[in-house]
Amino acid sequence: MERIYLSNNLFKGVPSAPAPAPKKTIVILGDSQTAGQMGRSLKKYYESKGFNVKRFGASGEGAGYFNQAITRPKSARQRAIYRAIKANPAHVIVSSIGGNDSSRTVASGTALYTKFFGTLKNLGVPVTVNGSPRASSHSRRMRSFDRRRARIDGVQQKVAKQLGVKFNSVRSMGGGVNPDGYHRHMMGKEYAGWISKLDGMPESVDASGKIKIVKATKLPDPVPFSRKIGRYRPTKMKPVAPKPTSVAPKPTSVTPKPVAPKPTSVTPKPV
C-alpha cells in the first residue's frame, strides 16, 4: 500500500478557530437560606446562563462572619471564601443576609453593616446585596422575631444608601414559609427566581464575556402562597397611617352675639 505524507506547510496561513472566552465567575454568599434550596437553585440558574458559580452558604451566620472571611479568615470555610473573592470574580452576590443579625440593636447593627458593606465596596467588583425575607405569622414569638428582622432590614437599607452599595429588600417577596417559621427551602426555586429579577443582579453574559445587569424600576410581583411552597404565610405588617402634616387653622373671627339696642327715649311719668 502506498503511503501518503502530508506536509505541515499545507496548513500554514489557515486561521484557527478563536478560543472561547473564559467563563465569568460569580461568587454567592449568604446565610442558611443560601445554604439551602434557594442557594442551590440560584447557582443552577446562573450556570445555565453561562457563568461559573462559587456558592458559600453559612447556616447561623451573619455579616460579621463574612466580613471576617473576606478580611481575616480563620476557618477552612472562610479561607475558601477568601480565595474565591481574591480571584477577582466578575460579580459578588450576597443572596441572603440579616436574619441571624436580628438580635442586634440599631446602633450595633449600624456599626456591623457599615464595616461589612465598606469591605464589599472596597473589593473593586460589582456587588449586589439582598436582605432577609419575612418570617411567618403563626405565633407571637415569630411575629416578634420578624419585627426585629424588619429593624435590621431598615439598618441595611440606610447604611447601603450611605455607602453606595446596591441593596435590595426582599420582604415583599410573598410565597410560603417552612414549618420552622424562618426558612424558605420549600419555595427555594421560586425564591431564587424572584431575587434573580431584582435590580443590580447579573442577568446574562454574551460570547465576548460582557455581563448584562438587571435594570429594574420596581420589585417583581409577590409569589402567591400555596401549601406546596410553604406551611405558613409570611408575616403581614399592618400599614401605619401617616400622621397629618398640616393642622386645620383655627377660626380667626368670632361671630358676634346679637345685642338688643337700648331705648333712646324715656317715657315721662304722669304728674
XYZ file of N, CA and C in Angstrom:
813
model
N 0.857 -1.199 0.000
C 0.000 0.000 0.000
C 0.889 1.244 0.000
N 0.570 2.156 -0.873
C 1.365 3.377 -0.981
C 1.017 4.335 0.144
N 2.007 4.848 0.793
C 1.787 5.790 1.882
C 1.815 7.221 1.367
N 0.946 8.014 1.923
C 0.864 9.423 1.526
C 1.275 10.269 2.721
N 2.211 11.170 2.504
C 2.694 12.038 3.568
C 2.220 13.462 3.294
N 1.657 14.075 4.295
C 1.170 15.450 4.176
C 2.151 16.383 4.844
N 2.465 17.440 4.159
C 3.389 18.423 4.711
C 2.655 19.416 5.592
N 3.305 19.843 6.669
C 2.707 20.853 7.541
C 2.520 22.185 6.833
N 3.262 22.371 5.730
C 3.145 23.635 5.002
C 1.761 23.830 4.402
N 1.043 22.700 4.200
C -0.302 22.811 3.622
C -1.250 23.595 4.519
N -0.985 23.585 5.818
C -1.910 24.197 6.772
C -1.456 25.573 7.234
N -0.350 26.043 6.677
C 0.128 27.365 7.063
C -0.798 28.437 6.498
N -1.085 29.418 7.287
C -1.955 30.503 6.849
C -3.432 30.249 7.045
N -3.813 29.026 7.458
C -5.223 28.717 7.713
C -5.584 29.227 9.096
N -6.544 30.154 9.208
C -6.877 30.709 10.533
C -7.494 29.657 11.433
N -7.032 29.612 12.653
C -7.596 28.672 13.629
C -8.816 29.286 14.300
N -9.695 28.445 14.820
C -10.904 28.919 15.492
C -10.520 29.684 16.754
N -11.181 30.829 17.001
C -10.842 31.603 18.199
C -11.159 30.833 19.470
N -10.286 30.974 20.435
C -10.510 30.287 21.718
C -11.702 30.898 22.424
N -12.564 30.086 23.003
C -13.727 30.646 23.708
C -13.293 31.478 24.906
N -14.058 32.543 25.135
C -13.742 33.410 26.269
C -13.926 32.635 27.569
N -13.052 32.810 28.538
C -13.215 32.098 29.812
C -14.511 32.507 30.500
N -15.103 31.559 31.201
C -16.371 31.833 31.871
C -16.192 32.872 32.975
N -17.167 33.765 33.073
C -17.168 34.748 34.141
C -17.619 34.084 35.440
N -16.929 34.406 36.523
C -17.224 33.780 37.814
C -18.088 34.688 38.675
N -19.116 34.105 39.247
C -19.962 34.780 40.231
C -19.746 34.095 41.574
N -19.522 34.876 42.618
C -19.416 34.343 43.974
C -20.702 34.679 44.717
N -21.355 33.662 45.258
C -22.605 33.840 46.003
C -22.338 33.555 47.471
N -22.653 34.524 48.323
C -22.506 34.390 49.769
C -23.875 34.499 50.423
N -24.026 33.920 51.610
C -25.290 34.083 52.316
C -25.417 33.142 53.498
N -26.520 33.295 54.218
C -26.779 32.505 55.415
C -27.438 31.179 55.050
N -28.244 30.629 55.959
C -28.837 29.312 55.735
C -29.809 29.288 54.564
N -30.404 30.437 54.199
C -31.253 30.474 53.011
C -30.413 30.132 51.776
N -29.192 30.661 51.731
C -28.283 30.403 50.613
C -27.708 28.994 50.692
N -27.519 28.483 51.910
C -27.020 27.121 52.068
C -28.062 26.088 51.655
N -29.330 26.484 51.623
C -30.420 25.563 51.308
C -30.826 25.585 49.849
N -32.101 25.300 49.633
C -32.604 25.112 48.276
C -32.543 26.381 47.429
N -32.750 27.538 48.030
C -32.649 28.777 47.255
C -31.262 28.944 46.675
N -30.223 28.734 47.484
C -28.850 28.870 47.010
C -28.527 27.874 45.909
N -28.998 26.638 46.069
C -28.754 25.631 45.032
C -29.451 26.008 43.730
N -30.682 26.508 43.836
C -31.429 26.902 42.639
C -30.801 28.119 41.969
N -30.305 29.073 42.773
C -29.680 30.263 42.208
C -28.386 29.896 41.486
N -27.603 28.993 42.062
C -26.367 28.523 41.430
C -26.680 27.850 40.095
N -27.675 27.002 40.098
C -28.068 26.301 38.866
C -28.562 27.286 37.812
N -29.285 28.299 38.233
C -29.817 29.303 37.300
C -28.677 30.036 36.597
N -27.683 30.493 37.365
C -26.591 31.251 36.754
C -25.657 30.359 35.930
N -25.520 29.115 36.306
C -24.742 28.197 35.472
C -25.417 27.996 34.119
N -26.758 27.974 34.115
C -27.472 27.838 32.841
C -27.324 29.080 31.968
N -26.933 30.199 32.587
C -26.723 31.441 31.839
C -25.279 31.581 31.362
N -24.431 30.591 31.644
C -23.057 30.617 31.157
C -22.027 31.094 32.155
N -22.399 31.224 33.426
C -21.460 31.679 34.451
C -20.822 30.488 35.157
N -19.643 30.721 35.681
C -19.024 29.807 36.639
C -19.407 30.323 38.028
N -20.002 29.482 38.848
C -20.571 29.934 40.119
C -19.900 29.244 41.291
N -19.501 30.039 42.281
C -18.983 29.514 43.546
C -19.915 29.992 44.652
N -20.529 29.043 45.329
C -21.545 29.367 46.345
C -21.037 28.997 47.728
N -21.232 29.921 48.685
C -20.829 29.690 50.071
C -21.984 30.095 50.981
N -22.687 29.090 51.510
C -23.763 29.352 52.453
C -23.345 28.929 53.844
N -23.530 29.806 54.821
C -23.111 29.522 56.199
C -24.324 29.626 57.115
N -24.865 28.498 57.523
C -26.048 28.489 58.388
C -25.729 29.096 59.746
N -26.617 29.919 60.226
C -26.469 30.522 61.540
C -25.519 31.701 61.596
N -24.995 32.136 60.454
C -24.013 33.210 60.447
C -24.594 34.482 59.841
N -23.947 35.602 60.192
C -24.384 36.895 59.697
C -23.259 37.664 59.046
N -23.412 38.981 59.051
C -22.461 39.847 58.357
C -21.052 39.751 58.936
N -20.938 39.577 60.254
C -19.624 39.511 60.879
C -18.799 38.344 60.380
N -19.441 37.201 60.166
C -18.740 36.010 59.681
C -18.143 36.254 58.299
N -18.935 36.837 57.393
C -18.464 37.041 56.024
C -17.459 38.185 55.945
N -17.607 39.183 56.805
C -16.611 40.249 56.824
C -15.252 39.691 57.267
N -15.266 38.799 58.252
C -14.027 38.171 58.700
C -13.451 37.264 57.610
N -14.319 36.557 56.892
C -13.844 35.663 55.831
C -13.125 36.438 54.729
N -13.610 37.643 54.427
C -13.020 38.432 53.344
C -11.739 39.135 53.794
N -11.654 39.454 55.086
C -10.515 40.247 55.566
C -9.487 39.422 56.344
N -9.929 38.631 57.331
C -9.003 37.858 58.173
C -9.595 36.463 58.422
N -9.558 35.581 57.410
C -10.201 34.266 57.563
C -9.506 33.396 58.609
N -10.305 32.628 59.318
C -9.759 31.735 60.348
C -10.036 30.268 60.037
N -11.283 29.933 59.707
C -11.630 28.539 59.440
C -11.322 28.176 57.994
N -11.383 26.884 57.702
C -11.138 26.409 56.342
C -12.191 26.951 55.385
N -13.425 27.017 55.862
C -14.510 27.542 55.028
C -14.285 29.019 54.727
N -13.868 29.771 55.707
C -13.598 31.189 55.487
C -12.428 31.392 54.541
N -11.423 30.540 54.637
C -10.278 30.666 53.732
C -10.683 30.370 52.285
N -11.649 29.451 52.106
C -12.151 29.171 50.759
C -12.882 30.405 50.196
N -13.644 31.071 51.057
C -14.319 32.306 50.640
C -13.297 33.370 50.285
N -12.268 33.482 51.102
C -11.213 34.471 50.870
C -10.551 34.257 49.508
N -10.232 33.014 49.188
C -9.578 32.716 47.907
C -10.503 33.032 46.733
N -11.790 32.717 46.878
C -12.742 32.993 45.800
C -12.883 34.492 45.554
N -12.891 35.282 46.632
C -13.022 36.733 46.496
C -11.753 37.337 45.913
N -10.592 36.859 46.350
C -9.328 37.404 45.874
C -9.018 37.007 44.425
N -9.770 36.056 43.876
C -9.573 35.641 42.483
C -10.222 36.610 41.503
N -10.719 37.732 42.017
C -11.299 38.792 41.187
C -12.500 38.304 40.374
N -13.578 37.912 41.043
C -14.767 37.451 40.315
C -15.424 38.592 39.546
N -16.282 38.232 38.614
C -16.975 39.241 37.815
C -18.084 39.917 38.619
N -18.646 39.213 39.607
C -19.748 39.769 40.399
C -19.817 39.015 41.729
N -20.128 39.741 42.790
C -20.357 39.130 44.101
C -21.812 39.372 44.488
N -22.511 38.294 44.818
C -23.908 38.376 45.244
C -24.005 37.899 46.682
N -24.543 38.729 47.554
C -24.931 38.284 48.894
C -26.425 38.015 48.783
N -26.785 36.742 48.607
C -28.170 36.415 48.248
C -29.121 36.469 49.424
N -28.629 36.338 50.650
C -29.498 36.442 51.837
C -28.628 36.759 53.042
N -28.987 37.830 53.747
C -28.217 38.233 54.928
C -29.112 39.069 55.838
N -28.954 38.901 57.139
C -29.691 39.738 58.082
C -30.504 38.990 59.112
N -30.998 37.798 58.770
C -31.831 37.064 59.717
C -31.101 36.709 61.000
N -29.822 36.359 60.891
C -29.044 35.986 62.075
C -28.461 37.183 62.815
N -28.707 38.372 62.303
C -28.278 39.597 62.986
C -29.449 40.330 63.621
N -30.616 39.679 63.663
C -31.832 40.368 64.107
C -31.840 40.694 65.599
N -30.965 40.063 66.382
C -30.935 40.356 67.813
C -30.177 41.641 68.122
N -29.546 42.220 67.144
C -28.762 43.436 67.363
C -29.654 44.668 67.461
N -29.150 45.644 68.195
C -29.833 46.924 68.269
C -29.539 47.707 66.993
N -30.219 48.824 66.841
C -29.975 49.663 65.672
C -28.526 50.150 65.658
N -28.016 50.527 66.840
C -26.644 51.048 66.918
C -25.612 49.985 66.550
N -25.720 48.795 67.165
C -24.736 47.753 66.868
C -24.902 47.217 65.453
N -26.134 47.160 64.970
C -26.373 46.729 63.590
C -25.796 47.712 62.587
N -25.918 48.998 62.888
C -25.350 50.017 62.007
C -23.835 49.901 61.947
N -23.205 49.690 63.091
C -21.743 49.536 63.121
C -21.307 48.295 62.353
N -22.042 47.195 62.524
C -21.712 45.942 61.851
C -21.806 46.081 60.332
N -22.920 46.630 59.864
C -23.126 46.701 58.415
C -22.331 47.832 57.771
N -21.968 48.833 58.528
C -21.056 49.840 57.989
C -19.709 49.199 57.675
N -19.255 48.320 58.564
C -17.982 47.624 58.338
C -18.101 46.633 57.173
N -19.174 45.829 57.166
C -19.330 44.794 56.140
C -19.538 45.396 54.751
N -20.446 46.353 54.643
C -20.691 46.965 53.336
C -19.471 47.752 52.852
N -18.719 48.339 53.786
C -17.488 49.019 53.406
C -16.472 48.043 52.827
N -16.386 46.856 53.427
C -15.485 45.822 52.913
C -15.894 45.397 51.511
N -17.200 45.199 51.300
C -17.690 44.790 49.984
C -17.417 45.861 48.932
N -17.624 47.107 49.304
C -17.415 48.199 48.348
C -15.954 48.289 47.921
N -15.036 47.995 48.836
C -13.605 48.098 48.544
C -13.060 46.927 47.730
N -13.915 45.941 47.401
C -13.445 44.802 46.615
C -13.094 45.215 45.188
N -13.714 46.271 44.707
C -13.432 46.717 43.343
C -14.160 45.935 42.271
N -15.191 45.148 42.650
C -16.004 44.396 41.687
C -17.466 44.714 41.971
N -18.361 44.505 40.994
C -19.788 44.745 41.246
C -20.317 43.857 42.365
N -21.088 44.453 43.252
C -21.646 43.734 44.403
C -23.142 44.034 44.501
N -23.940 43.003 44.733
C -25.376 43.159 44.975
C -25.731 42.408 46.248
N -26.373 43.096 47.180
C -26.746 42.501 48.468
C -28.269 42.425 48.557
N -28.779 41.263 48.941
C -30.213 41.072 49.152
C -30.451 40.738 50.624
N -31.482 41.336 51.192
C -31.761 41.154 52.608
C -32.415 39.824 52.923
N -33.050 39.774 54.071
C -33.655 38.543 54.569
C -35.181 38.627 54.446
N -35.847 37.541 54.044
C -37.302 37.578 53.875
C -38.047 37.572 55.203
N -39.325 37.804 55.119
C -40.181 37.796 56.311
C -40.232 36.406 56.940
N -40.442 36.386 58.245
C -40.736 35.137 58.938
C -42.249 34.906 58.888
N -42.719 33.820 59.496
C -44.151 33.524 59.465
C -44.882 34.304 60.552
N -46.201 34.235 60.507
C -47.022 34.967 61.478
C -47.847 34.023 62.348
N -47.444 32.737 62.444
C -48.304 31.769 63.115
C -48.161 31.769 64.631
N -47.225 32.529 65.189
C -47.090 32.586 66.638
C -46.587 33.963 67.055
N -46.787 34.276 68.322
C -46.323 35.563 68.834
C -44.803 35.652 68.771
N -44.138 34.519 69.038
C -42.680 34.507 69.003
C -42.164 34.824 67.609
N -42.795 34.262 66.587
C -42.348 34.513 65.219
C -42.644 35.951 64.787
N -43.764 36.476 65.221
C -44.072 37.872 64.878
C -43.083 38.819 65.535
N -42.678 38.491 66.766
C -41.673 39.302 67.446
C -40.333 39.223 66.720
N -39.968 38.005 66.290
C -38.723 37.849 65.546
C -38.759 38.646 64.247
N -39.891 38.633 63.566
C -39.974 39.336 62.285
C -39.883 40.847 62.460
N -40.370 41.345 63.587
C -40.218 42.782 63.837
C -38.740 43.137 63.985
N -37.973 42.283 64.663
C -36.527 42.522 64.784
C -35.834 42.389 63.433
N -36.296 41.439 62.657
C -35.729 41.259 61.316
C -36.008 42.488 60.448
N -37.195 43.046 60.570
C -37.539 44.263 59.818
C -36.664 45.434 60.248
N -36.333 45.483 61.531
C -35.474 46.561 62.034
C -34.092 46.496 61.393
N -33.523 45.295 61.295
C -32.221 45.141 60.659
C -32.311 45.448 59.165
N -33.421 45.104 58.554
C -33.613 45.414 57.138
C -33.534 46.919 56.907
N -34.132 47.679 57.830
C -34.056 49.138 57.732
C -32.635 49.652 57.902
N -31.888 49.028 58.821
C -30.478 49.405 59.017
C -29.682 49.133 57.742
N -29.899 47.969 57.135
C -29.187 47.610 55.910
C -29.459 48.622 54.797
N -30.712 48.997 54.641
C -31.065 49.948 53.591
C -30.388 51.294 53.809
N -30.395 51.744 55.051
C -29.818 53.053 55.364
C -28.307 53.073 55.138
N -27.611 52.049 55.646
C -26.155 52.007 55.512
C -25.757 51.835 54.044
N -26.470 50.976 53.315
C -26.154 50.761 51.900
C -26.302 52.044 51.101
N -27.314 52.807 51.403
C -27.526 54.081 50.699
C -26.396 55.056 51.003
N -25.975 55.091 52.260
C -24.895 55.998 52.646
C -23.565 55.638 51.980
N -23.290 54.339 51.834
C -22.009 53.886 51.298
C -22.038 53.648 49.791
N -23.213 53.709 49.178
C -23.299 53.476 47.743
C -23.209 52.017 47.349
N -23.735 51.122 48.201
C -23.760 49.689 47.909
C -25.169 49.307 47.470
N -25.283 48.490 46.423
C -26.598 48.089 45.931
C -27.229 47.078 46.881
N -28.374 47.467 47.475
C -29.084 46.602 48.417
C -30.539 46.491 47.997
N -31.067 45.266 48.042
C -32.473 45.005 47.745
C -33.156 44.385 48.964
N -34.231 44.998 49.417
C -35.049 44.364 50.449
C -35.925 43.309 49.780
N -36.069 42.150 50.428
C -36.871 41.069 49.851
C -38.111 40.786 50.691
N -38.489 41.720 51.528
C -39.604 41.494 52.447
C -40.966 41.484 51.748
N -41.019 41.900 50.503
C -42.287 41.864 49.773
C -42.378 40.649 48.850
N -41.501 39.654 49.050
C -41.442 38.512 48.136
C -42.701 37.668 48.161
N -43.361 37.537 49.319
C -44.539 36.681 49.411
C -44.165 35.222 49.525
N -44.984 34.342 48.936
C -44.702 32.914 48.970
C -45.106 32.256 50.261
N -44.371 31.234 50.683
C -44.684 30.499 51.899
C -43.444 30.256 52.735
N -43.665 29.932 54.013
C -42.571 29.743 54.962
C -42.556 28.282 55.424
N -41.368 27.755 55.668
C -41.200 26.380 56.145
C -41.903 26.165 57.490
N -42.082 24.913 57.897
C -42.689 24.651 59.209
C -41.953 25.278 60.383
N -40.625 25.536 60.233
C -39.894 26.154 61.348
C -40.207 27.641 61.493
N -40.879 28.220 60.521
C -41.264 29.628 60.605
C -40.220 30.600 60.101
N -39.007 30.122 59.837
C -37.916 31.000 59.426
C -37.557 30.858 57.947
N -37.328 29.618 57.518
C -36.679 29.369 56.233
C -37.678 29.297 55.078
N -37.104 29.352 53.859
C -37.911 29.300 52.640
C -37.440 28.176 51.720
N -36.991 27.053 52.311
C -36.455 25.967 51.499
C -37.530 25.326 50.614
N -38.773 25.291 51.083
C -39.843 24.681 50.301
C -40.131 25.466 49.024
N -39.824 26.753 49.035
C -40.026 27.578 47.847
C -38.681 28.073 47.301
N -37.649 27.230 47.464
C -36.304 27.647 47.062
C -36.207 28.056 45.609
N -36.851 27.318 44.715
C -36.794 27.646 43.289
C -37.485 28.968 43.011
N -38.639 29.184 43.625
C -39.368 30.449 43.436
C -38.603 31.614 44.058
N -37.985 31.370 45.207
C -37.169 32.377 45.889
C -36.018 32.823 44.979
N -35.289 31.851 44.424
C -34.163 32.171 43.542
C -34.630 32.907 42.296
N -35.747 32.471 41.730
C -36.263 33.141 40.541
C -36.674 34.570 40.817
N -37.218 34.815 42.024
C -37.674 36.167 42.374
C -36.504 37.113 42.554
N -35.471 36.698 43.293
C -34.359 37.621 43.535
C -33.487 37.797 42.291
N -33.538 36.832 41.349
C -32.756 36.995 40.123
C -33.265 38.151 39.268
N -34.495 38.610 39.542
C -35.082 39.719 38.787
C -34.881 41.073 39.465
N -34.192 41.079 40.594
C -34.016 42.327 41.338
C -32.972 43.226 40.691
N -33.100 44.501 40.947
C -32.204 45.490 40.360
C -30.753 45.232 40.776
N -29.848 45.280 39.793
C -28.431 45.108 40.070
C -27.930 43.682 40.005
N -28.828 42.710 39.839
C -28.406 41.313 39.761
C -27.896 41.001 38.352
N -26.911 40.097 38.213
C -26.473 39.688 36.873
C -27.626 39.020 36.129
N -27.696 39.277 34.824
C -28.774 38.695 34.027
C -28.259 37.649 33.048
N -27.210 37.982 32.297
C -26.660 37.061 31.317
C -25.255 37.517 30.947
N -24.553 36.681 30.206
C -23.213 37.008 29.710
C -23.150 36.606 28.242
N -22.615 37.496 27.382
C -22.545 37.178 25.959
C -21.237 36.467 25.616
N -21.048 36.185 24.335
C -19.878 35.410 23.902
C -18.564 36.128 24.165
N -18.618 37.464 24.198
C -17.402 38.233 24.456
C -17.079 38.350 25.933
N -17.986 37.861 26.792
C -17.755 37.929 28.226
C -18.381 39.143 28.895
N -19.143 39.930 28.134
C -19.784 41.107 28.715
C -21.037 40.699 29.482
N -21.151 41.193 30.710
C -22.273 40.820 31.574
C -23.379 41.862 31.482
N -24.590 41.375 31.296
C -25.761 42.246 31.309
C -26.359 42.248 32.709
N -26.652 43.435 33.231
C -27.167 43.585 34.593
C -28.660 43.947 34.543
N -29.417 43.395 35.483
C -30.847 43.700 35.556
C -31.038 45.169 35.928
N -31.869 45.851 35.166
C -32.251 47.232 35.456
C -33.748 47.242 35.754
N -34.077 47.119 37.005
C -35.483 47.041 37.411
C -35.908 48.326 38.103
N -37.020 48.885 37.668
C -37.541 50.109 38.279
C -38.525 49.819 39.403
N -38.962 48.564 39.513
C -39.876 48.184 40.592
C -39.637 46.732 40.959
N -40.139 46.331 42.108
C -39.964 44.957 42.574
C -40.856 44.012 41.776
N -40.444 42.749 41.623
C -41.314 41.772 40.959
C -42.596 41.559 41.767
N -43.609 41.027 41.096
C -44.859 40.713 41.796
C -44.603 39.663 42.875
N -45.308 39.749 44.004
C -45.109 38.757 45.071
C -45.438 37.342 44.601
N -44.729 36.369 45.173
C -45.002 34.967 44.858
C -46.287 34.557 45.563
N -47.276 33.993 44.858
C -48.524 33.579 45.526
C -48.270 32.467 46.531
N -49.039 32.465 47.610
C -48.903 31.427 48.639
C -49.602 30.151 48.191
N -48.980 29.015 48.497
C -49.623 27.719 48.320
C -48.979 26.740 49.287
N -49.674 25.661 49.587
C -49.149 24.656 50.509
C -47.979 23.881 49.921
N -47.779 23.975 48.626
C -46.649 23.293 48.001
C -45.332 24.000 48.290
N -45.391 25.304 48.579
C -44.154 26.063 48.781
C -44.043 26.615 50.196
N -44.881 26.166 51.109
C -44.765 26.621 52.489
C -45.949 26.210 53.329
N -45.695 25.978 54.607
C -46.794 25.647 55.512
C -47.494 26.902 56.002
N -46.720 27.971 56.211
C -47.287 29.199 56.758
C -47.117 30.350 55.785
N -47.968 31.321 55.948
C -47.828 32.562 55.196
C -46.813 33.457 55.906
N -46.106 34.299 55.150
C -45.207 35.261 55.808
C -45.986 36.307 56.571
N -45.334 36.915 57.542
C -45.964 37.936 58.364
C -46.424 39.106 57.508
N -47.610 39.563 57.781
C -48.112 40.760 57.109
C -48.066 41.912 58.100
N -47.247 42.907 57.800
C -47.139 44.063 58.671
C -48.313 45.002 58.415
N -48.976 45.415 59.480
C -50.093 46.335 59.328
C -49.585 47.697 58.875
N -50.225 48.249 57.846
C -49.782 49.577 57.406
C -50.039 50.627 58.468
N -49.091 51.509 58.622
C -49.199 52.579 59.606
C -49.758 53.814 58.920
N -50.844 54.335 59.458
C -51.460 55.522 58.864
C -50.525 56.710 59.023
N -50.263 57.448 57.935
C -49.359 58.597 58.048
C -49.938 59.676 58.943
N -49.062 60.303 59.693
C -49.503 61.388 60.547
C -49.833 62.622 59.707
N -50.864 63.360 60.083
C -51.197 64.548 59.299
C -50.067 65.567 59.354
N -49.746 66.103 58.181
C -48.640 67.057 58.104
C -49.103 68.495 58.334
N -50.386 68.733 58.235
C -50.902 70.081 58.438
C -52.044 70.053 59.438
N -52.187 71.111 60.159
C -53.240 71.245 61.168
C -54.244 72.266 60.656
N -55.520 71.931 60.807
C -56.554 72.849 60.336
C -56.446 74.173 61.086
N -56.447 75.287 60.355
C -56.293 76.585 61.023
C -57.486 76.915 61.915
N -57.169 77.551 63.018
C -58.232 77.960 63.918
C -58.969 79.153 63.337
N -60.269 79.266 63.598
C -61.015 80.414 63.057
C -60.470 81.724 63.628
N -60.282 82.681 62.725
C -59.711 83.972 63.139
C -60.784 84.972 63.554
N -61.999 84.693 63.196
C -63.075 85.626 63.559
C -64.165 84.895 64.316
N -64.798 85.587 65.220
C -65.881 85.036 66.038
C -67.167 85.767 65.689
N -68.208 85.013 65.450
C -69.488 85.633 65.118
C -70.049 86.341 66.349
N -70.239 87.650 66.261
C -70.731 88.373 67.448
C -72.167 88.001 67.787
N -72.412 87.969 69.086
C -73.771 87.684 69.539
C -74.656 88.912 69.327
N -75.882 88.698 68.916
C -76.769 89.869 68.722
C -77.096 90.553 70.053
N -76.995 91.861 70.061
C -77.290 92.652 71.275
C -78.490 93.544 70.993
N -79.457 93.478 71.906
C -80.674 94.302 71.725
C -80.319 95.772 71.931
N -80.774 96.658 71.042
C -80.454 98.106 71.199
C -81.149 98.697 72.407
N -80.428 99.604 73.078
C -81.029 100.278 74.222
C -82.013 101.356 73.738
N -83.103 101.576 74.523
C -84.086 102.637 74.101
C -83.443 104.019 74.180
N -83.708 104.845 73.166
C -83.106 106.192 73.101
C -83.971 107.241 73.780
N -85.239 106.929 74.058
C -86.119 107.901 74.738
C -86.738 107.286 75.980
N -87.062 108.121 76.946
C -87.658 107.667 78.196
C -89.094 108.180 78.266
N -90.004 107.320 78.593
C -91.415 107.729 78.697
C -91.621 108.537 79.983
N -92.119 109.795 79.864
C -92.299 110.639 81.075
C -93.334 110.047 82.007
N -93.059 110.225 83.296
C -94.022 109.729 84.303
C -95.216 110.698 84.362
N -96.403 110.207 84.563
C -97.601 111.105 84.704
C -97.529 111.917 86.004
N -97.950 113.194 85.903
C -97.929 114.085 87.081
C -99.344 114.171 87.663
